[in-house]
mmCIF file of C-alpha atoms in Angstrom:
data_model
loop_
_atom_site.group_PDB
_atom_site.id
_atom_site.type_symbol
_atom_site.label_atom_id
_atom_site.label_comp_id
_atom_site.label_asym_id
_atom_site.label_seq_id
_atom_site.Cartn_x
_atom_site.Cartn_y
_atom_site.Cartn_z
ATOM 1 C CA MET A 1 179.885 -68.190 -209.465
ATOM 2 C CA LYS A 2 180.721 -64.971 -207.707
ATOM 3 C CA ILE A 3 181.111 -65.739 -204.020
ATOM 4 C CA THR A 4 181.410 -63.103 -201.310
ATOM 5 C CA ILE A 5 182.852 -64.399 -198.045
ATOM 6 C CA ILE A 6 182.270 -62.268 -194.966
ATOM 7 C CA GLY A 7 184.992 -63.241 -192.530
ATOM 8 C CA GLY A 8 187.032 -64.573 -195.420
ATOM 9 C CA THR A 9 190.402 -63.903 -193.801
ATOM 10 C CA GLY A 10 189.509 -66.009 -190.774
ATOM 11 C CA TRP A 11 190.330 -69.610 -190.040
ATOM 12 C CA LEU A 12 187.559 -71.405 -191.937
ATOM 13 C CA GLY A 13 186.656 -68.486 -194.182
ATOM 14 C CA ALA A 14 190.148 -68.395 -195.673
ATOM 15 C CA GLU A 15 190.109 -72.145 -196.283
ATOM 16 C CA ILE A 16 186.754 -71.863 -198.062
ATOM 17 C CA ALA A 17 188.088 -68.977 -200.153
ATOM 18 C CA TYR A 18 191.061 -71.081 -201.248
ATOM 19 C CA GLU A 19 188.876 -74.038 -202.196
ATOM 20 C CA ALA A 20 186.539 -71.760 -204.159
ATOM 21 C CA VAL A 21 189.437 -70.219 -206.077
ATOM 22 C CA THR A 22 190.876 -73.635 -206.963
ATOM 23 C CA ARG A 23 187.496 -74.493 -208.489
ATOM 24 C CA GLY A 24 187.514 -71.404 -210.671
ATOM 25 C CA HIS A 25 185.023 -69.235 -208.820
ATOM 26 C CA GLU A 26 185.328 -65.473 -208.441
ATOM 27 C CA VAL A 27 185.832 -64.714 -204.762
ATOM 28 C CA ILE A 28 185.530 -61.448 -202.859
ATOM 29 C CA VAL A 29 186.626 -61.351 -199.228
ATOM 30 C CA ILE A 30 185.215 -58.949 -196.629
ATOM 31 C CA SER A 31 186.618 -58.558 -193.122
ATOM 32 C CA ARG A 32 187.442 -56.010 -190.444
ATOM 33 C CA ASN A 33 191.135 -56.410 -191.218
ATOM 34 C CA PRO A 34 191.413 -56.777 -195.005
ATOM 35 C CA LYS A 35 195.225 -56.719 -194.965
ATOM 36 C CA ASP A 36 195.117 -60.117 -193.266
ATOM 37 C CA ILE A 37 194.508 -61.604 -196.712
ATOM 38 C CA GLN A 38 198.312 -61.604 -197.100
ATOM 39 C CA TYR A 39 198.533 -64.346 -194.476
ATOM 40 C CA THR A 40 196.157 -66.682 -196.335
ATOM 41 C CA LEU A 41 196.648 -69.032 -199.281
ATOM 42 C CA THR A 42 194.954 -66.483 -201.565
ATOM 43 C CA PRO A 43 196.777 -63.165 -201.006
ATOM 44 C CA GLU A 44 195.815 -62.028 -204.513
ATOM 45 C CA LEU A 45 192.083 -61.857 -203.786
ATOM 46 C CA VAL A 46 190.125 -58.616 -203.566
ATOM 47 C CA SER A 47 189.882 -57.992 -199.824
ATOM 48 C CA LEU A 48 187.452 -55.312 -198.656
ATOM 49 C CA LYS A 49 187.003 -53.689 -195.265
ATOM 50 C CA ALA A 50 183.672 -53.811 -193.457
ATOM 51 C CA ASN A 51 182.415 -54.632 -189.997
ATOM 52 C CA ALA A 52 179.388 -56.908 -189.705
ATOM 53 C CA ALA A 53 178.299 -54.798 -186.746
ATOM 54 C CA ASN A 54 177.835 -51.830 -189.107
ATOM 55 C CA TYR A 55 174.894 -52.580 -191.381
ATOM 56 C CA ARG A 56 175.383 -49.732 -193.834
ATOM 57 C CA GLU A 57 179.146 -50.272 -194.119
ATOM 58 C CA LEU A 58 178.607 -53.971 -194.746
ATOM 59 C CA CYS A 59 175.977 -53.410 -197.427
ATOM 60 C CA GLN A 60 178.215 -50.990 -199.263
ATOM 61 C CA ALA A 61 181.036 -53.544 -199.324
ATOM 62 C CA ILE A 62 179.035 -56.513 -200.636
ATOM 63 C CA PRO A 63 179.074 -56.547 -204.470
ATOM 64 C CA ASP A 64 175.646 -56.255 -206.073
ATOM 65 C CA ASP A 65 176.315 -59.146 -208.448
ATOM 66 C CA THR A 66 177.143 -61.670 -205.717
ATOM 67 C CA ASP A 67 175.660 -65.098 -206.428
ATOM 68 C CA ILE A 68 176.268 -66.575 -202.991
ATOM 69 C CA CYS A 69 177.130 -64.874 -199.717
ATOM 70 C CA ILE A 70 178.992 -66.888 -197.092
ATOM 71 C CA ASN A 71 178.817 -65.818 -193.467
ATOM 72 C CA ALA A 72 182.085 -67.105 -191.998
ATOM 73 C CA ILE A 73 182.356 -64.700 -189.073
ATOM 74 C CA ILE A 74 182.700 -65.956 -185.508
ATOM 75 C CA PRO A 75 181.379 -64.471 -182.260
ATOM 76 C CA ASP A 76 183.402 -61.969 -180.286
ATOM 77 C CA PRO A 77 184.847 -64.079 -177.448
ATOM 78 C CA PHE A 78 184.329 -61.293 -174.916
ATOM 79 C CA VAL A 79 180.865 -60.088 -175.996
ATOM 80 C CA PRO A 80 179.375 -63.134 -177.753
ATOM 81 C CA GLU A 81 175.855 -61.794 -177.306
ATOM 82 C CA THR A 82 176.505 -59.343 -180.163
ATOM 83 C CA PHE A 83 176.871 -62.186 -182.676
ATOM 84 C CA SER A 84 173.189 -62.608 -183.516
ATOM 85 C CA GLN A 85 172.898 -58.931 -184.490
ATOM 86 C CA TRP A 86 175.874 -59.277 -186.824
ATOM 87 C CA CYS A 87 174.208 -62.279 -188.461
ATOM 88 C CA LEU A 88 170.950 -60.368 -188.733
ATOM 89 C CA ASN A 89 172.809 -57.558 -190.481
ATOM 90 C CA ILE A 90 174.155 -60.045 -193.015
ATOM 91 C CA ILE A 91 170.666 -61.434 -193.616
ATOM 92 C CA ARG A 92 169.292 -57.937 -194.127
ATOM 93 C CA CYS A 93 172.138 -57.010 -196.485
ATOM 94 C CA CYS A 94 171.461 -60.080 -198.612
ATOM 95 C CA LYS A 95 167.834 -59.046 -198.914
ATOM 96 C CA GLU A 96 168.697 -55.449 -199.763
ATOM 97 C CA LYS A 97 171.202 -56.616 -202.377
ATOM 98 C CA ARG A 98 168.763 -59.246 -203.698
ATOM 99 C CA ILE A 99 171.270 -62.009 -203.014
ATOM 100 C CA ARG A 100 169.076 -65.053 -202.650
ATOM 101 C CA ARG A 101 171.593 -67.631 -201.419
ATOM 102 C CA LEU A 102 173.256 -67.410 -198.010
ATOM 103 C CA ALA A 103 175.510 -70.043 -196.442
ATOM 104 C CA ALA A 104 176.320 -69.554 -192.765
ATOM 105 C CA ILE A 105 179.208 -71.375 -191.114
ATOM 106 C CA THR A 106 178.002 -72.434 -187.688
ATOM 107 C CA ASP A 107 179.432 -74.577 -184.883
ATOM 108 C CA SER A 108 178.712 -78.163 -183.911
ATOM 109 C CA CYS A 109 178.757 -77.402 -180.188
ATOM 110 C CA ILE A 110 175.065 -76.474 -180.251
ATOM 111 C CA PHE A 111 173.963 -79.943 -181.423
ATOM 112 C CA GLU A 112 172.460 -82.323 -178.884
ATOM 113 C CA VAL A 113 174.402 -85.432 -177.886
ATOM 114 C CA ARG A 114 171.669 -86.691 -175.586
ATOM 115 C CA PRO A 115 168.075 -85.455 -175.285
ATOM 116 C CA GLY A 116 168.302 -82.020 -173.693
ATOM 117 C CA VAL A 117 172.116 -82.110 -173.514
ATOM 118 C CA LYS A 118 174.110 -80.158 -176.085
ATOM 119 C CA LEU A 119 177.779 -80.598 -176.817
ATOM 120 C CA ASN A 120 178.567 -77.209 -175.277
ATOM 121 C CA GLN A 121 176.990 -78.389 -172.024
ATOM 122 C CA THR A 122 179.591 -81.121 -171.626
ATOM 123 C CA THR A 123 183.209 -80.975 -170.541
ATOM 124 C CA PHE A 124 184.280 -81.392 -174.182
ATOM 125 C CA LEU A 125 184.503 -77.593 -174.157
ATOM 126 C CA THR A 126 185.821 -75.322 -171.435
ATOM 127 C CA PRO A 127 183.321 -72.874 -169.884
ATOM 128 C CA PHE A 128 184.865 -70.036 -171.911
ATOM 129 C CA TYR A 129 184.356 -71.841 -175.219
ATOM 130 C CA ARG A 130 180.854 -72.961 -174.247
ATOM 131 C CA THR A 131 179.752 -69.350 -173.973
ATOM 132 C CA TRP A 132 181.815 -68.122 -176.918
ATOM 133 C CA PHE A 133 180.626 -70.588 -179.544
ATOM 134 C CA GLY A 134 177.285 -71.145 -177.856
ATOM 135 C CA ALA A 135 176.345 -67.789 -179.404
ATOM 136 C CA HIS A 136 175.504 -69.761 -182.536
ATOM 137 C CA GLU A 137 172.293 -70.865 -180.801
ATOM 138 C CA ALA A 138 170.818 -67.373 -181.088
ATOM 139 C CA SER A 139 171.844 -67.012 -184.729
ATOM 140 C CA HIS A 140 170.319 -70.413 -185.514
ATOM 141 C CA ARG A 141 166.962 -69.124 -184.310
ATOM 142 C CA LEU A 142 167.287 -66.199 -186.719
ATOM 143 C CA TYR A 143 167.757 -68.525 -189.662
ATOM 144 C CA LEU A 144 164.818 -70.687 -188.646
ATOM 145 C CA GLU A 145 162.611 -67.605 -188.886
ATOM 146 C CA GLU A 146 163.988 -66.599 -192.303
ATOM 147 C CA GLN A 147 161.593 -67.473 -195.129
ATOM 148 C CA GLU A 148 162.831 -65.230 -197.945
ATOM 149 C CA LEU A 149 166.435 -66.310 -198.465
ATOM 150 C CA ASP A 150 167.636 -69.726 -199.602
ATOM 151 C CA TRP A 151 169.879 -70.259 -196.586
ATOM 152 C CA ILE A 152 171.860 -73.136 -195.159
ATOM 153 C CA GLU A 153 173.912 -73.491 -191.978
ATOM 154 C CA ILE A 154 176.998 -75.689 -192.290
ATOM 155 C CA ALA A 155 178.922 -76.909 -189.243
ATOM 156 C CA PRO A 156 182.211 -78.779 -189.071
ATOM 157 C CA ALA A 157 182.512 -81.890 -186.918
ATOM 158 C CA ALA A 158 183.124 -81.691 -183.183
ATOM 159 C CA LYS A 159 186.831 -81.283 -183.915
ATOM 160 C CA CYS A 160 188.099 -79.462 -186.998
ATOM 161 C CA LEU A 161 191.811 -78.886 -187.529
ATOM 162 C CA PRO A 162 194.217 -78.287 -190.424
ATOM 163 C CA ASP A 163 195.076 -81.734 -191.736
ATOM 164 C CA LYS A 164 195.211 -83.671 -194.989
ATOM 165 C CA GLN A 165 192.490 -83.442 -197.631
ATOM 166 C CA LEU A 166 190.817 -86.767 -198.382
ATOM 167 C CA LYS A 167 187.960 -85.306 -200.433
ATOM 168 C CA GLU A 168 185.680 -87.733 -198.645
ATOM 169 C CA TYR A 169 183.142 -86.890 -195.983
ATOM 170 C CA GLN A 170 179.690 -87.638 -194.646
ATOM 171 C CA ILE A 171 176.794 -85.357 -193.791
ATOM 172 C CA ALA A 172 174.304 -85.367 -190.932
ATOM 173 C CA VAL A 173 171.224 -83.172 -191.042
ATOM 174 C CA ASP A 174 170.435 -81.087 -187.962
ATOM 175 C CA ARG A 175 172.622 -83.180 -185.677
ATOM 176 C CA LEU A 176 176.254 -83.830 -184.827
ATOM 177 C CA CYS A 177 177.880 -85.925 -187.540
ATOM 178 C CA SER A 178 179.636 -88.871 -185.914
ATOM 179 C CA ASN A 179 180.830 -92.370 -186.763
ATOM 180 C CA ASP A 180 179.268 -93.633 -183.548
ATOM 181 C CA PRO A 181 175.629 -94.744 -184.032
ATOM 182 C CA MET A 182 174.931 -94.023 -180.373
ATOM 183 C CA VAL A 183 175.919 -90.370 -180.799
ATOM 184 C CA MET A 184 173.818 -90.123 -183.949
ATOM 185 C CA ALA A 185 170.897 -91.606 -182.007
ATOM 186 C CA LEU A 186 171.372 -89.012 -179.224
ATOM 187 C CA ASP A 187 172.339 -91.795 -176.853
ATOM 188 C CA THR A 188 175.944 -90.764 -176.183
ATOM 189 C CA PRO A 189 177.345 -92.741 -173.251
ATOM 190 C CA ASP A 190 178.707 -90.506 -170.481
ATOM 191 C CA PRO A 191 178.874 -87.262 -172.554
ATOM 192 C CA ASP A 192 181.272 -85.572 -170.132
ATOM 193 C CA HIS A 193 183.914 -88.213 -170.825
ATOM 194 C CA TYR A 194 183.078 -89.269 -174.359
ATOM 195 C CA PRO A 195 185.873 -88.869 -177.000
ATOM 196 C CA PHE A 196 183.881 -86.735 -179.455
ATOM 197 C CA ALA A 197 187.053 -85.647 -181.260
ATOM 198 C CA ASP A 198 187.791 -89.257 -182.246
ATOM 199 C CA THR A 199 184.414 -90.066 -183.802
ATOM 200 C CA SER A 200 183.473 -86.618 -185.105
ATOM 201 C CA TYR A 201 186.415 -85.073 -186.938
ATOM 202 C CA ILE A 202 187.060 -83.189 -190.184
ATOM 203 C CA SER A 203 190.075 -81.393 -191.562
ATOM 204 C CA THR A 204 189.636 -77.715 -192.385
ATOM 205 C CA GLN A 205 190.547 -78.584 -195.976
ATOM 206 C CA ASP A 206 187.835 -81.219 -196.309
ATOM 207 C CA PHE A 207 185.311 -79.008 -194.570
ATOM 208 C CA ALA A 208 185.935 -76.343 -197.203
ATOM 209 C CA PHE A 209 185.740 -79.034 -199.893
ATOM 210 C CA ALA A 210 182.321 -80.113 -198.590
ATOM 211 C CA VAL A 211 181.085 -76.521 -198.374
ATOM 212 C CA LEU A 212 181.935 -75.914 -202.031
ATOM 213 C CA ASP A 213 180.311 -79.190 -203.049
ATOM 214 C CA GLU A 214 177.100 -78.045 -201.398
ATOM 215 C CA LEU A 215 177.265 -74.565 -202.921
ATOM 216 C CA GLU A 216 177.868 -75.944 -206.409
ATOM 217 C CA HIS A 217 175.286 -78.730 -206.175
ATOM 218 C CA PRO A 218 172.862 -77.752 -203.399
ATOM 219 C CA LEU A 219 171.011 -80.605 -201.750
ATOM 220 C CA TYR A 220 169.892 -78.901 -198.549
ATOM 221 C CA HIS A 221 167.775 -75.801 -198.138
ATOM 222 C CA ARG A 222 166.776 -73.848 -195.023
ATOM 223 C CA THR A 223 168.306 -76.364 -192.683
ATOM 224 C CA ARG A 224 171.658 -77.024 -191.025
ATOM 225 C CA ILE A 225 174.091 -79.796 -191.759
ATOM 226 C CA CYS A 226 177.239 -81.118 -190.102
ATOM 227 C CA ILE A 227 180.289 -82.458 -191.953
ATOM 228 C CA ALA A 228 182.687 -85.156 -190.687
ATOM 229 C CA TRP A 229 185.140 -87.699 -191.998
ATOM 230 C CA LYS A 230 183.772 -91.193 -192.579
ATOM 231 C CA GLU A 231 186.441 -92.799 -190.419
ATOM 232 C CA ASN A 232 187.457 -92.291 -186.816
ATOM 233 C CA HIS A 233 190.481 -90.097 -186.250
ATOM 234 C CA MET A 234 192.672 -90.389 -183.174
ATOM 235 C CA ILE A 235 193.702 -86.890 -182.139
ATOM 236 C CA TYR A 236 196.281 -88.146 -179.665
ATOM 237 C CA GLY A 237 198.196 -91.336 -180.343
ATOM 238 C CA LYS A 238 199.060 -93.878 -177.706
ATOM 239 C CA GLY A 239 201.511 -92.369 -175.273
ATOM 240 C CA ASP A 240 200.915 -88.795 -176.419
ATOM 241 C CA THR A 241 200.084 -86.093 -173.922
ATOM 242 C CA ILE A 242 198.033 -82.960 -174.284
#
């Protein structure tokens, strides 16, 4: 497949690009700073310049023969309210280019952990991060309204860090993926003090692995999924300090 990754020099975008290349796919990367490709695991990739805020510039950069477009951009931390327009531009570009499949990398912080309580409303995130990544709520509404494209939103677990690759994972549909049945049942005990990072964790490598599995053998359409390891993962060992 020919895969175009918008935001492909970023944290998760670059990991997805590497996984796609290892599986033999043709990958094109688009970002505001295309020279950043040299700092990734795939410095040889074609890296094009375009800003998702500029609709015409973005459309010109996306190859016409793209099979799947991946939206791996993240909100601007200082003006997160602009994020939904960037995502809308990507949706519109896919339609103009007749690219039917769109995979959007979203964030798990907008999933509920109790009825009416989302992860970004707990102390798991600082106020700055709650607003920053909470911008994915507005983009999620855009996708829910989209009936033309074959889209999917894919979120990593509550905590996603560079780690080992197990090539094993589990999927939750439209909810936070966790090893705790109470979290999965939206009955999280004391959300402000619950160790979400221990029961909902995925390495960046395995997240990318799961994304490519879904792109190659799609099981979910016009919905959002969350990816996590099958086992608990202690972020801080006994005696460690933050």
